[in-house]
Every structure is written in C-alpha cells, then in structure tokens.
Amino acid sequence: MQRNFLIIAGIFLVMEIYIYQAIRTLTDNFWIRLGYIILYLGVYSLLIYEVLNFQRSDKGSHSPQLISVLFLVFILPKIFVVLFLLIDDIFRTGGYLVGLTKSTENFFPERRKFLSLVGLGLGGVLSALFIDGITFGKYRHTVRRVRVKFANLPKSFKGYKIIQISDVHSGSFSDPSKLQHAIDLINEQNPDLVLFTGDMVNNVADEFKPFIPLFSKVKAKDGKFAVLGNHDYGDYVKWNSKDEQNKNLDTLINYQRQAGFDMLRNENRIIEKNGENIYILGVENWGLKPFPQYGDIDKALENVPQNATKILMSHDPTHFDYVVKKHPKDIHLTLSGHTHGMQFGLDLKNIKWSPVQYKYPKWADLYESEGKMLYVNRGFGVLGYPGRVGVLPEITLFELS
C-alpha cells in the first residue's frame, strides 16, 4: 500500500514539474507562479485528506463526490495537457539531440509559447466543462420520445404513454426543489403510467426521505411502479448486522410507497383498459457479479399468459443479454438503467460515444436482439461525479403502437 502511494505520488510530482515548465514559458510573473503552486498544494492536500476520510467513512459519506470533483476538475485535464505537450517535446528534444535546437536554458528544450498556451487552454476548457456539468449539467433534464411497436398490442393500448425514469440517486442532491422542473416535465407529458427502474438512493434509505413530497407530485393515470437497483440494497456501506441492512431496505420501500410507487419484487401487475390487458413485470436487481443476482423472471411471470403484451423493468441491462432475451416466455420490451451513460460522452443524433460502452455495449437508447427490445435510460440523477457532460439526465416517454 505504501509502495503504491509512493509510485502514484512520484508520477504526479513528475507531471506537475512538467506542466510547470509550460507555466514558466507563458509568464515571468512571480505571483502567478506562486499562486499556481499554492492552489495545487491545496488541491493535493484536500484530495489526500478526502481519500483517507473515505477509507474511514460510515454510511452516506460525500467523500466520493468531492474526490471525483477534485480529480476531474483539477487532475484529469492536466493529464491531457501533458499528453499534448509531450508530443511537441518529443520532436523538439529529438531536434536538440541532433544539434538542431540550440537552447540549453532549461532541462527541457525551449517550448514555444503558442503550444504551451494551446495545451493549457485545452486543459482549462475540459475543467470548465466539468464545472458546468456540476453547476448546470445535472439539472438539464430532457424528454426523449420513443415509439415502440408491439405485434400483439391490444387496441385499447394504442397510443398508451409510459414514462420511464431511472437512477435518481437522491443522496447526490442537497436541495429537492432544484429537481422540481424535472417533475414538471414528467407531468407535462400526461403519462398513463410511470415506471422507475431502480437506484433511488446511493446508500441508505434516509437519503430519499426529503424527496418524498417532490416525487409524490409525479402523476400517472394508471399508477407508478418501481424496482430495486444495486445501490438500493445498501451493499456499499458497513452495517452493524444483516437485520439493520434489511431494515434499511424495508424503510426505503416504505418511503417509495409514500411517494406513490408500488415496488415490484419479482412480481407483475395487470394494467386493464376496456377488458384488455398488458402486463408490467418487475424483477429485483440482476447483474454480472459482483452485482447481486436477485432477479427471478419465472416468479415475475407467474399467471402471465404466453401471448400477453409484457413490459419488464430490470435495473441492469446485462440481464437482457444473459437471461431475458433467451427466456422462452417472450418479453417484448425490457426497460433498464444503471449505466448513466457514465455521465460523460458525446450523445448526438448520429454520434454516440461514452467510455461506459466498453463495459456495457448496450448503454443508452433502444436495442433489438432476437426479436426482443431493450431500452437503456441514461439516468435521472448522478453518482460519484456530481455532474453531467454531454450525456444529459433523461426522462423517457414511450408511446405504444
């Protein structure tokens, strides 16, 4: 552990010395240089303190958020700056070694001010994007409209509107009122049904308690249903006993019930219109290990006719590829979340990229495989990094046809 810390510290020290050369190239002002040194001494001191605090933390610690902010705003952009400047240094140092560069003023051959300015400017832009994501990005909720075709949809359900939200992570927000605009967006769609696909909290049930009045305002003609996500079980904090953890889960389910959500734990509900039915299935979390595998489709399908229109809520999209699409009782549409789109990426009409796709190939939007469909919601809230860059928080509106 100590050896790893020394290696990491050494890497960051070399990086800081390297970038400081670019600062020296741009300015001779003593106070600017000193201010830079003091700023980053403070950043690294706070980062070390928060990492140590996280290792000792109990339930509901905010250390992960602050650690991610410090890293993404102050450290990660500098790594990109180093990569940019390194390319220039390779060529200049090579020239110096063969006698093409005469300057021996510094250990590094003289860096052109333009390239130093561009490199540091790129780092500054990246920092600004992460700051914007924290301040504004996580509140830029958008409605994505998706039309889903079912071969056997009862006539009474044509044009039926379903809202999906996922991954609220209420513990990442301090002021419920700042999410009022998102609740208003949901209600403006006049949905027939609202489905929540897991992760209402980060760790503990009490994170959601201040948000009960807010989510009670969500309206749907035929009800609101929910399933559990991996964070809802409280597996990421230390408990005094298993009973204490189970009590926390019961409390969370009760809080969601107070907000109007019917929790489906490997169960189904019938939605009836004019004597015709569709079935809403909800399973507990099922993901690739180490994520829990509590989901049981067979239990959720009890007493559901083979040819009925079925919509499944399952938090983790890997459940679709590993279990759902191969299940003999055809489930037409699965709704998932979990990935958040990593809260970072390019999410344009014709260009979609996020680092999360290398772990979850199905990470956002609608997918079809073996005649069955999966929709992955980008998430309503945030986790870890308390912001969003490029991948906006999502409210999905499905229209059945």
mmCIF file of C-alpha atoms in Angstrom:
data_model
loop_
_atom_site.group_PDB
_atom_site.id
_atom_site.type_symbol
_atom_site.label_atom_id
_atom_site.label_comp_id
_atom_site.label_asym_id
_atom_site.label_seq_id
_atom_site.Cartn_x
_atom_site.Cartn_y
_atom_site.Cartn_z
ATOM 1 C CA MET A 1 0.000 0.000 0.000
ATOM 2 C CA GLN A 2 2.762 2.444 0.978
ATOM 3 C CA ARG A 3 4.775 1.490 -2.102
ATOM 4 C CA ASN A 4 1.777 2.128 -4.387
ATOM 5 C CA PHE A 5 1.232 5.518 -2.744
ATOM 6 C CA LEU A 6 4.875 6.484 -3.345
ATOM 7 C CA ILE A 7 4.671 5.415 -7.001
ATOM 8 C CA ILE A 8 1.488 7.442 -7.567
ATOM 9 C CA ALA A 9 2.965 10.435 -5.727
ATOM 10 C CA GLY A 10 6.085 10.222 -7.877
ATOM 11 C CA ILE A 11 4.039 10.161 -11.089
ATOM 12 C CA PHE A 12 2.057 13.222 -10.053
ATOM 13 C CA LEU A 13 5.232 15.046 -8.990
ATOM 14 C CA VAL A 14 6.812 14.477 -12.401
ATOM 15 C CA MET A 15 3.577 15.604 -14.079
ATOM 16 C CA GLU A 16 3.472 18.813 -12.035
ATOM 17 C CA ILE A 17 7.130 19.639 -12.750
ATOM 18 C CA TYR A 18 6.492 19.019 -16.427
ATOM 19 C CA ILE A 19 3.416 21.259 -16.608
ATOM 20 C CA TYR A 20 5.143 23.945 -14.558
ATOM 21 C CA GLN A 21 7.575 24.343 -17.460
ATOM 22 C CA ALA A 22 4.627 25.433 -19.594
ATOM 23 C CA ILE A 23 3.590 27.938 -16.899
ATOM 24 C CA ARG A 24 7.138 29.367 -16.871
ATOM 25 C CA THR A 25 7.087 29.644 -20.637
ATOM 26 C CA LEU A 26 3.891 31.698 -20.553
ATOM 27 C CA THR A 27 4.658 34.109 -17.717
ATOM 28 C CA ASP A 28 7.527 35.573 -15.706
ATOM 29 C CA ASN A 29 5.134 36.919 -13.084
ATOM 30 C CA PHE A 30 6.252 35.631 -9.664
ATOM 31 C CA TRP A 31 2.788 35.926 -8.099
ATOM 32 C CA ILE A 32 1.063 33.941 -10.843
ATOM 33 C CA ARG A 33 3.598 31.157 -10.493
ATOM 34 C CA LEU A 34 3.315 31.195 -6.708
ATOM 35 C CA GLY A 35 -0.482 31.233 -6.891
ATOM 36 C CA TYR A 36 -0.410 28.170 -9.140
ATOM 37 C CA ILE A 37 1.854 26.317 -6.696
ATOM 38 C CA ILE A 38 -0.298 27.230 -3.673
ATOM 39 C CA LEU A 39 -3.513 26.247 -5.493
ATOM 40 C CA TYR A 40 -2.279 22.789 -6.350
ATOM 41 C CA LEU A 41 -0.673 22.177 -2.979
ATOM 42 C CA GLY A 42 -4.133 22.862 -1.549
ATOM 43 C CA VAL A 43 -5.820 20.580 -4.098
ATOM 44 C CA TYR A 44 -3.489 17.651 -3.430
ATOM 45 C CA SER A 45 -3.714 18.139 0.345
ATOM 46 C CA LEU A 46 -7.522 18.110 0.202
ATOM 47 C CA LEU A 47 -7.523 15.115 -2.143
ATOM 48 C CA ILE A 48 -5.313 13.081 0.203
ATOM 49 C CA TYR A 49 -7.454 14.081 3.182
ATOM 50 C CA GLU A 50 -10.681 13.053 1.418
ATOM 51 C CA VAL A 51 -9.244 9.717 0.281
ATOM 52 C CA LEU A 52 -8.219 8.916 3.863
ATOM 53 C CA ASN A 53 -11.608 10.122 5.107
ATOM 54 C CA PHE A 54 -13.382 7.882 2.590
ATOM 55 C CA GLN A 55 -11.466 4.853 3.848
ATOM 56 C CA ARG A 56 -12.745 5.591 7.366
ATOM 57 C CA SER A 57 -16.206 6.772 6.292
ATOM 58 C CA ASP A 58 -19.528 5.432 7.506
ATOM 59 C CA LYS A 59 -22.924 5.443 5.799
ATOM 60 C CA GLY A 60 -23.776 8.260 3.428
ATOM 61 C CA SER A 61 -20.312 9.813 3.104
ATOM 62 C CA HIS A 62 -19.961 12.552 0.493
ATOM 63 C CA SER A 63 -16.204 11.943 0.131
ATOM 64 C CA PRO A 64 -16.546 10.084 -3.208
ATOM 65 C CA GLN A 65 -18.234 13.125 -4.761
ATOM 66 C CA LEU A 66 -15.555 15.548 -3.607
ATOM 67 C CA ILE A 67 -12.777 13.157 -4.642
ATOM 68 C CA SER A 68 -14.275 12.868 -8.130
ATOM 69 C CA VAL A 69 -14.662 16.665 -8.411
ATOM 70 C CA LEU A 70 -11.046 17.284 -7.405
ATOM 71 C CA PHE A 71 -9.782 14.652 -9.804
ATOM 72 C CA LEU A 72 -11.926 15.605 -12.808
ATOM 73 C CA VAL A 73 -11.659 19.388 -12.460
ATOM 74 C CA PHE A 74 -8.026 19.707 -11.369
ATOM 75 C CA ILE A 75 -6.135 16.492 -12.223
ATOM 76 C CA LEU A 76 -7.602 14.779 -15.310
ATOM 77 C CA PRO A 77 -7.355 17.889 -17.556
ATOM 78 C CA LYS A 78 -3.659 18.149 -16.671
ATOM 79 C CA ILE A 79 -3.103 14.586 -17.880
ATOM 80 C CA PHE A 80 -4.455 15.660 -21.278
ATOM 81 C CA VAL A 81 -2.220 18.742 -21.159
ATOM 82 C CA VAL A 82 0.803 16.525 -20.535
ATOM 83 C CA LEU A 83 -0.074 14.278 -23.478
ATOM 84 C CA PHE A 84 -0.443 17.324 -25.736
ATOM 85 C CA LEU A 85 2.826 18.926 -24.656
ATOM 86 C CA LEU A 86 4.680 15.632 -24.731
ATOM 87 C CA ILE A 87 4.124 15.269 -28.469
ATOM 88 C CA ASP A 88 5.734 18.650 -29.047
ATOM 89 C CA ASP A 89 8.602 17.867 -26.659
ATOM 90 C CA ILE A 90 9.402 14.592 -28.401
ATOM 91 C CA PHE A 91 10.005 16.383 -31.680
ATOM 92 C CA ARG A 92 11.898 19.303 -30.124
ATOM 93 C CA THR A 93 14.035 17.133 -27.871
ATOM 94 C CA GLY A 94 14.878 14.925 -30.835
ATOM 95 C CA GLY A 95 15.949 18.003 -32.754
ATOM 96 C CA TYR A 96 18.013 19.209 -29.792
ATOM 97 C CA LEU A 97 19.838 15.905 -29.538
ATOM 98 C CA VAL A 98 20.917 16.033 -33.160
ATOM 99 C CA GLY A 99 22.078 19.626 -32.856
ATOM 100 C CA LEU A 100 19.063 21.319 -34.479
ATOM 101 C CA THR A 101 17.986 23.078 -31.284
ATOM 102 C CA LYS A 102 20.499 25.409 -29.645
ATOM 103 C CA SER A 103 18.687 26.340 -26.423
ATOM 104 C CA THR A 104 20.069 24.829 -23.189
ATOM 105 C CA GLU A 105 18.339 27.290 -20.857
ATOM 106 C CA ASN A 106 16.172 24.648 -19.220
ATOM 107 C CA PHE A 107 16.231 20.920 -18.738
ATOM 108 C CA PHE A 108 13.500 20.872 -21.395
ATOM 109 C CA PRO A 109 14.289 22.495 -24.764
ATOM 110 C CA GLU A 110 12.550 25.841 -25.081
ATOM 111 C CA ARG A 111 8.833 25.343 -25.557
ATOM 112 C CA ARG A 112 7.012 27.627 -27.935
ATOM 113 C CA LYS A 113 4.561 29.877 -26.105
ATOM 114 C CA PHE A 114 1.799 29.138 -28.596
ATOM 115 C CA LEU A 115 1.863 25.411 -27.904
ATOM 116 C CA SER A 116 2.030 25.965 -24.151
ATOM 117 C CA LEU A 117 -0.958 28.283 -24.402
ATOM 118 C CA VAL A 118 -2.939 25.815 -26.521
ATOM 119 C CA GLY A 119 -2.118 22.889 -24.221
ATOM 120 C CA LEU A 120 -3.067 24.714 -21.045
ATOM 121 C CA GLY A 121 -6.101 26.175 -22.807
ATOM 122 C CA LEU A 122 -7.374 22.703 -23.703
ATOM 123 C CA GLY A 123 -6.978 21.652 -20.080
ATOM 124 C CA GLY A 124 -8.862 24.757 -18.998
ATOM 125 C CA VAL A 125 -11.727 24.017 -21.388
ATOM 126 C CA LEU A 126 -12.031 20.464 -20.041
ATOM 127 C CA SER A 127 -12.061 21.773 -16.449
ATOM 128 C CA ALA A 128 -14.747 24.307 -17.419
ATOM 129 C CA LEU A 129 -16.889 21.534 -18.921
ATOM 130 C CA PHE A 130 -16.711 19.506 -15.717
ATOM 131 C CA ILE A 131 -17.585 22.592 -13.638
ATOM 132 C CA ASP A 132 -20.542 23.339 -15.929
ATOM 133 C CA GLY A 133 -21.657 19.716 -15.586
ATOM 134 C CA ILE A 134 -21.738 20.102 -11.798
ATOM 135 C CA THR A 135 -23.414 23.510 -11.769
ATOM 136 C CA PHE A 136 -25.921 23.120 -14.586
ATOM 137 C CA GLY A 137 -25.500 19.841 -16.485
ATOM 138 C CA LYS A 138 -27.071 17.566 -13.895
ATOM 139 C CA TYR A 139 -30.235 19.687 -13.996
ATOM 140 C CA ARG A 140 -30.618 19.729 -17.804
ATOM 141 C CA HIS A 141 -33.280 17.023 -17.868
ATOM 142 C CA THR A 142 -34.589 16.247 -21.322
ATOM 143 C CA VAL A 143 -37.554 14.217 -22.570
ATOM 144 C CA ARG A 144 -36.697 11.557 -25.140
ATOM 145 C CA ARG A 145 -39.671 10.280 -27.113
ATOM 146 C CA VAL A 146 -39.636 6.676 -28.278
ATOM 147 C CA ARG A 147 -42.343 4.902 -30.280
ATOM 148 C CA VAL A 148 -42.425 1.159 -29.614
ATOM 149 C CA LYS A 149 -44.283 -1.269 -31.862
ATOM 150 C CA PHE A 150 -45.819 -4.455 -30.465
ATOM 151 C CA ALA A 151 -47.187 -7.118 -32.806
ATOM 152 C CA ASN A 152 -49.877 -8.183 -30.327
ATOM 153 C CA LEU A 153 -50.696 -4.870 -28.595
ATOM 154 C CA PRO A 154 -54.385 -4.709 -27.597
ATOM 155 C CA LYS A 155 -56.258 -1.979 -29.489
ATOM 156 C CA SER A 156 -57.152 -0.174 -26.257
ATOM 157 C CA PHE A 157 -53.448 0.488 -25.621
ATOM 158 C CA LYS A 158 -52.561 2.095 -28.944
ATOM 159 C CA GLY A 159 -51.094 5.492 -28.134
ATOM 160 C CA TYR A 160 -50.623 4.490 -24.490
ATOM 161 C CA LYS A 161 -47.949 6.678 -22.867
ATOM 162 C CA ILE A 162 -45.380 5.355 -20.411
ATOM 163 C CA ILE A 163 -42.735 7.454 -18.676
ATOM 164 C CA GLN A 164 -39.518 5.775 -17.562
ATOM 165 C CA ILE A 165 -37.103 7.325 -15.098
ATOM 166 C CA SER A 166 -34.115 5.594 -13.563
ATOM 167 C CA ASP A 167 -31.177 6.103 -11.213
ATOM 168 C CA VAL A 168 -32.382 9.094 -9.213
ATOM 169 C CA HIS A 169 -29.572 8.708 -6.643
ATOM 170 C CA SER A 170 -31.270 11.191 -4.335
ATOM 171 C CA GLY A 171 -28.281 11.209 -1.975
ATOM 172 C CA SER A 172 -26.330 13.127 -4.621
ATOM 173 C CA PHE A 173 -28.683 16.128 -4.370
ATOM 174 C CA SER A 174 -28.931 18.503 -1.434
ATOM 175 C CA ASP A 175 -31.966 20.547 -2.488
ATOM 176 C CA PRO A 176 -35.111 18.742 -3.748
ATOM 177 C CA SER A 177 -36.564 21.994 -5.103
ATOM 178 C CA LYS A 178 -33.864 22.104 -7.804
ATOM 179 C CA LEU A 179 -35.459 18.993 -9.324
ATOM 180 C CA GLN A 180 -38.953 20.481 -9.443
ATOM 181 C CA HIS A 181 -38.512 21.366 -13.125
ATOM 182 C CA ALA A 182 -37.860 17.674 -13.899
ATOM 183 C CA ILE A 183 -41.028 16.601 -12.084
ATOM 184 C CA ASP A 184 -42.946 19.258 -14.029
ATOM 185 C CA LEU A 185 -41.512 17.846 -17.274
ATOM 186 C CA ILE A 186 -42.820 14.390 -16.364
ATOM 187 C CA ASN A 187 -46.309 15.668 -15.582
ATOM 188 C CA GLU A 188 -46.423 17.774 -18.749
ATOM 189 C CA GLN A 189 -46.284 14.527 -20.763
ATOM 190 C CA ASN A 190 -49.605 13.449 -19.182
ATOM 191 C CA PRO A 191 -48.433 9.824 -18.848
ATOM 192 C CA ASP A 192 -50.709 6.844 -18.373
ATOM 193 C CA LEU A 193 -48.010 5.014 -16.418
ATOM 194 C CA VAL A 194 -44.717 5.892 -14.712
ATOM 195 C CA LEU A 195 -42.019 3.230 -14.302
ATOM 196 C CA PHE A 196 -38.914 3.706 -12.164
ATOM 197 C CA THR A 197 -36.094 1.251 -12.864
ATOM 198 C CA GLY A 198 -34.005 1.353 -9.706
ATOM 199 C CA ASP A 199 -31.333 3.141 -7.654
ATOM 200 C CA MET A 200 -33.418 5.665 -5.785
ATOM 201 C CA VAL A 201 -30.542 6.215 -3.333
ATOM 202 C CA ASN A 202 -26.753 5.942 -3.207
ATOM 203 C CA ASN A 203 -26.514 4.003 0.044
ATOM 204 C CA VAL A 204 -29.193 4.497 2.704
ATOM 205 C CA ALA A 205 -32.952 4.963 2.793
ATOM 206 C CA ASP A 206 -32.901 8.319 4.581
ATOM 207 C CA GLU A 207 -31.325 9.931 1.509
ATOM 208 C CA PHE A 208 -34.751 9.715 -0.135
ATOM 209 C CA LYS A 209 -36.797 10.977 2.798
ATOM 210 C CA PRO A 210 -36.525 14.711 1.897
ATOM 211 C CA PHE A 211 -37.578 13.849 -1.664
ATOM 212 C CA ILE A 212 -40.830 12.062 -0.797
ATOM 213 C CA PRO A 213 -43.002 15.205 -1.183
ATOM 214 C CA LEU A 214 -41.348 16.001 -4.524
ATOM 215 C CA PHE A 215 -41.852 12.563 -6.094
ATOM 216 C CA SER A 216 -45.362 12.383 -4.649
ATOM 217 C CA LYS A 217 -46.195 15.078 -7.190
ATOM 218 C CA VAL A 218 -45.491 12.733 -10.113
ATOM 219 C CA LYS A 219 -48.874 11.906 -11.662
ATOM 220 C CA ALA A 220 -49.898 8.925 -13.795
ATOM 221 C CA LYS A 221 -53.406 7.749 -14.662
ATOM 222 C CA ASP A 222 -52.736 4.036 -14.086
ATOM 223 C CA GLY A 223 -50.140 4.240 -11.343
ATOM 224 C CA LYS A 224 -46.414 4.356 -10.617
ATOM 225 C CA PHE A 225 -44.274 1.231 -10.328
ATOM 226 C CA ALA A 226 -40.672 0.699 -9.253
ATOM 227 C CA VAL A 227 -37.948 -1.924 -8.938
ATOM 228 C CA LEU A 228 -34.754 -2.027 -6.910
ATOM 229 C CA GLY A 229 -31.293 -1.242 -8.239
ATOM 230 C CA ASN A 230 -27.954 -2.435 -6.902
ATOM 231 C CA HIS A 231 -27.465 0.677 -4.728
ATOM 232 C CA ASP A 232 -30.871 0.334 -3.065
ATOM 233 C CA TYR A 233 -29.829 -2.758 -1.109
ATOM 234 C CA GLY A 234 -27.221 -0.847 0.912
ATOM 235 C CA ASP A 235 -24.414 -3.219 -0.050
ATOM 236 C CA TYR A 236 -21.810 -0.447 -0.274
ATOM 237 C CA VAL A 237 -21.799 0.608 3.384
ATOM 238 C CA LYS A 238 -20.923 -1.132 6.633
ATOM 239 C CA TRP A 239 -23.820 -2.299 8.793
ATOM 240 C CA ASN A 240 -23.798 -3.495 12.368
ATOM 241 C CA SER A 241 -25.889 -6.506 11.360
ATOM 242 C CA LYS A 242 -27.785 -8.034 8.458
ATOM 243 C CA ASP A 243 -31.020 -7.136 10.240
ATOM 244 C CA GLU A 244 -30.014 -3.470 10.224
ATOM 245 C CA GLN A 245 -29.384 -3.645 6.479
ATOM 246 C CA ASN A 246 -32.717 -5.383 5.859
ATOM 247 C CA LYS A 247 -34.488 -2.744 7.936
ATOM 248 C CA ASN A 248 -32.895 -0.038 5.797
ATOM 249 C CA LEU A 249 -34.260 -1.707 2.650
ATOM 250 C CA ASP A 250 -37.734 -2.023 4.163
ATOM 251 C CA THR A 251 -37.590 1.667 5.073
ATOM 252 C CA LEU A 252 -36.641 2.625 1.531
ATOM 253 C CA ILE A 253 -39.501 0.600 0.065
ATOM 254 C CA ASN A 254 -41.869 2.260 2.553
ATOM 255 C CA TYR A 255 -40.590 5.719 1.604
ATOM 256 C CA GLN A 256 -41.153 4.964 -2.075
ATOM 257 C CA ARG A 257 -44.628 3.709 -1.235
ATOM 258 C CA GLN A 258 -45.295 7.042 0.494
ATOM 259 C CA ALA A 259 -44.237 8.736 -2.750
ATOM 260 C CA GLY A 260 -46.808 6.642 -4.608
ATOM 261 C CA PHE A 261 -44.624 3.884 -6.069
ATOM 262 C CA ASP A 262 -45.683 0.239 -5.997
ATOM 263 C CA MET A 263 -42.485 -1.796 -5.605
ATOM 264 C CA LEU A 264 -42.335 -4.954 -7.734
ATOM 265 C CA ARG A 265 -40.007 -7.600 -6.346
ATOM 266 C CA ASN A 266 -40.145 -10.434 -8.879
ATOM 267 C CA GLU A 267 -43.830 -9.684 -9.390
ATOM 268 C CA ASN A 268 -46.237 -8.479 -12.045
ATOM 269 C CA ARG A 269 -49.188 -6.133 -12.277
ATOM 270 C CA ILE A 270 -52.058 -6.103 -14.750
ATOM 271 C CA ILE A 271 -52.996 -2.859 -16.498
ATOM 272 C CA GLU A 272 -56.568 -3.147 -17.788
ATOM 273 C CA LYS A 273 -58.408 -0.994 -20.334
ATOM 274 C CA ASN A 274 -61.787 -1.869 -21.833
ATOM 275 C CA GLY A 275 -61.387 -5.507 -20.865
ATOM 276 C CA GLU A 276 -57.924 -5.770 -22.457
ATOM 277 C CA ASN A 277 -54.648 -6.173 -20.580
ATOM 278 C CA ILE A 278 -50.957 -5.547 -20.699
ATOM 279 C CA TYR A 279 -48.590 -6.845 -18.010
ATOM 280 C CA ILE A 280 -45.898 -4.903 -16.160
ATOM 281 C CA LEU A 281 -43.181 -7.173 -14.755
ATOM 282 C CA GLY A 282 -40.622 -6.079 -12.184
ATOM 283 C CA VAL A 283 -37.590 -8.055 -11.035
ATOM 284 C CA GLU A 284 -35.031 -7.368 -8.355
ATOM 285 C CA ASN A 285 -31.520 -6.454 -9.418
ATOM 286 C CA TRP A 286 -29.684 -8.895 -11.667
ATOM 287 C CA GLY A 287 -26.207 -8.011 -12.910
ATOM 288 C CA LEU A 288 -22.926 -9.689 -13.669
ATOM 289 C CA LYS A 289 -21.035 -10.426 -10.471
ATOM 290 C CA PRO A 290 -20.068 -8.774 -8.177
ATOM 291 C CA PHE A 291 -23.502 -7.158 -8.647
ATOM 292 C CA PRO A 292 -26.324 -9.051 -6.916
ATOM 293 C CA GLN A 293 -28.410 -11.545 -8.871
ATOM 294 C CA TYR A 294 -31.730 -11.457 -7.063
ATOM 295 C CA GLY A 295 -33.903 -11.148 -10.158
ATOM 296 C CA ASP A 296 -36.229 -14.076 -10.893
ATOM 297 C CA ILE A 297 -38.123 -13.804 -14.177
ATOM 298 C CA ASP A 298 -40.037 -17.034 -13.619
ATOM 299 C CA LYS A 299 -41.583 -15.653 -10.422
ATOM 300 C CA ALA A 300 -42.375 -12.362 -12.153
ATOM 301 C CA LEU A 301 -44.130 -14.270 -14.948
ATOM 302 C CA GLU A 302 -46.444 -16.283 -12.721
ATOM 303 C CA ASN A 303 -50.002 -16.319 -14.118
ATOM 304 C CA VAL A 304 -48.998 -14.187 -17.127
ATOM 305 C CA PRO A 305 -50.360 -15.583 -20.433
ATOM 306 C CA GLN A 306 -47.751 -16.550 -23.014
ATOM 307 C CA ASN A 307 -49.172 -14.248 -25.707
ATOM 308 C CA ALA A 308 -49.783 -11.235 -23.460
ATOM 309 C CA THR A 309 -48.005 -7.955 -24.064
ATOM 310 C CA LYS A 310 -45.280 -7.803 -21.406
ATOM 311 C CA ILE A 311 -43.011 -4.951 -20.337
ATOM 312 C CA LEU A 312 -40.199 -5.830 -17.928
ATOM 313 C CA MET A 313 -38.435 -3.483 -15.515
ATOM 314 C CA SER A 314 -34.919 -4.757 -14.766
ATOM 315 C CA HIS A 315 -32.305 -2.318 -13.487
ATOM 316 C CA ASP A 316 -29.146 -3.705 -15.102
ATOM 317 C CA PRO A 317 -29.102 -4.032 -18.928
ATOM 318 C CA THR A 318 -26.806 -7.066 -18.822
ATOM 319 C CA HIS A 319 -29.829 -9.023 -17.572
ATOM 320 C CA PHE A 320 -31.339 -8.658 -21.053
ATOM 321 C CA ASP A 321 -28.465 -10.309 -22.932
ATOM 322 C CA TYR A 322 -27.716 -13.023 -20.389
ATOM 323 C CA VAL A 323 -31.242 -14.053 -19.373
ATOM 324 C CA VAL A 324 -34.211 -12.107 -20.711
ATOM 325 C CA LYS A 325 -33.854 -12.405 -24.469
ATOM 326 C CA LYS A 326 -33.284 -16.168 -24.192
ATOM 327 C CA HIS A 327 -36.301 -16.766 -21.963
ATOM 328 C CA PRO A 328 -38.978 -18.963 -23.597
ATOM 329 C CA LYS A 329 -41.843 -16.704 -22.447
ATOM 330 C CA ASP A 330 -41.362 -13.813 -24.812
ATOM 331 C CA ILE A 331 -40.868 -10.472 -23.073
ATOM 332 C CA HIS A 332 -41.357 -7.834 -25.737
ATOM 333 C CA LEU A 333 -39.704 -4.848 -24.067
ATOM 334 C CA THR A 334 -37.220 -4.563 -21.208
ATOM 335 C CA LEU A 335 -36.547 -1.213 -19.533
ATOM 336 C CA SER A 336 -33.207 -0.716 -17.765
ATOM 337 C CA GLY A 337 -30.876 1.993 -16.489
ATOM 338 C CA HIS A 338 -27.731 1.537 -14.380
ATOM 339 C CA THR A 339 -25.105 2.855 -16.841
ATOM 340 C CA HIS A 340 -25.852 6.624 -16.507
ATOM 341 C CA GLY A 341 -24.123 6.922 -19.873
ATOM 342 C CA MET A 342 -21.199 7.369 -17.451
ATOM 343 C CA GLN A 343 -22.470 10.994 -17.220
ATOM 344 C CA PHE A 344 -19.834 11.848 -19.822
ATOM 345 C CA GLY A 345 -19.563 11.476 -23.565
ATOM 346 C CA LEU A 346 -20.899 12.527 -26.947
ATOM 347 C CA ASP A 347 -24.627 11.984 -27.263
ATOM 348 C CA LEU A 348 -25.570 13.491 -30.611
ATOM 349 C CA LYS A 349 -28.065 12.331 -33.215
ATOM 350 C CA ASN A 350 -25.519 10.493 -35.343
ATOM 351 C CA ILE A 351 -22.565 10.263 -32.946
ATOM 352 C CA LYS A 352 -22.819 8.425 -29.661
ATOM 353 C CA TRP A 353 -19.790 7.616 -27.543
ATOM 354 C CA SER A 354 -19.130 7.170 -23.865
ATOM 355 C CA PRO A 355 -16.350 5.317 -22.020
ATOM 356 C CA VAL A 356 -19.065 3.191 -20.408
ATOM 357 C CA GLN A 357 -19.729 1.439 -23.734
ATOM 358 C CA TYR A 358 -16.569 -0.615 -23.268
ATOM 359 C CA LYS A 359 -18.164 -2.268 -20.236
ATOM 360 C CA TYR A 360 -21.811 -2.050 -21.302
ATOM 361 C CA PRO A 361 -22.206 -2.333 -25.100
ATOM 362 C CA LYS A 362 -25.898 -1.521 -24.635
ATOM 363 C CA TRP A 363 -25.562 1.714 -22.689
ATOM 364 C CA ALA A 364 -28.242 4.108 -23.981
ATOM 365 C CA ASP A 365 -31.295 4.129 -26.286
ATOM 366 C CA LEU A 366 -33.251 1.308 -27.910
ATOM 367 C CA TYR A 367 -31.727 -2.015 -28.924
ATOM 368 C CA GLU A 368 -33.244 -5.051 -30.616
ATOM 369 C CA SER A 369 -31.941 -8.595 -30.407
ATOM 370 C CA GLU A 370 -33.624 -11.870 -31.355
ATOM 371 C CA GLY A 371 -36.888 -10.029 -31.899
ATOM 372 C CA LYS A 372 -36.907 -8.538 -28.391
ATOM 373 C CA MET A 373 -36.241 -4.958 -27.375
ATOM 374 C CA LEU A 374 -34.202 -3.317 -24.630
ATOM 375 C CA TYR A 375 -34.247 0.361 -23.747
ATOM 376 C CA VAL A 376 -31.447 1.746 -21.554
ATOM 377 C CA ASN A 377 -32.257 5.025 -19.820
ATOM 378 C CA ARG A 378 -29.383 7.475 -19.245
ATOM 379 C CA GLY A 379 -30.477 8.147 -15.681
ATOM 380 C CA PHE A 380 -32.244 10.930 -13.808
ATOM 381 C CA GLY A 381 -29.517 11.747 -11.271
ATOM 382 C CA VAL A 382 -25.785 11.463 -10.733
ATOM 383 C CA LEU A 383 -23.365 9.297 -8.789
ATOM 384 C CA GLY A 384 -19.702 9.827 -7.923
ATOM 385 C CA TYR A 385 -19.008 12.788 -10.186
ATOM 386 C CA PRO A 386 -21.910 15.121 -9.271
ATOM 387 C CA GLY A 387 -22.463 16.385 -12.787
ATOM 388 C CA ARG A 388 -23.027 15.530 -16.432
ATOM 389 C CA VAL A 389 -21.012 16.434 -19.511
ATOM 390 C CA GLY A 390 -22.509 15.603 -22.897
ATOM 391 C CA VAL A 391 -24.873 12.902 -21.603
ATOM 392 C CA LEU A 392 -27.904 14.691 -20.184
ATOM 393 C CA PRO A 393 -30.262 13.349 -17.488
ATOM 394 C CA GLU A 394 -33.157 11.581 -19.162
ATOM 395 C CA ILE A 395 -36.924 11.263 -18.897
ATOM 396 C CA THR A 396 -38.134 8.723 -21.461
ATOM 397 C CA LEU A 397 -41.615 8.890 -22.957
ATOM 398 C CA PHE A 398 -42.747 5.681 -24.673
ATOM 399 C CA GLU A 399 -45.763 5.652 -26.944
ATOM 400 C CA LEU A 400 -47.079 2.168 -27.663
ATOM 401 C CA SER A 401 -48.235 1.300 -31.162
#
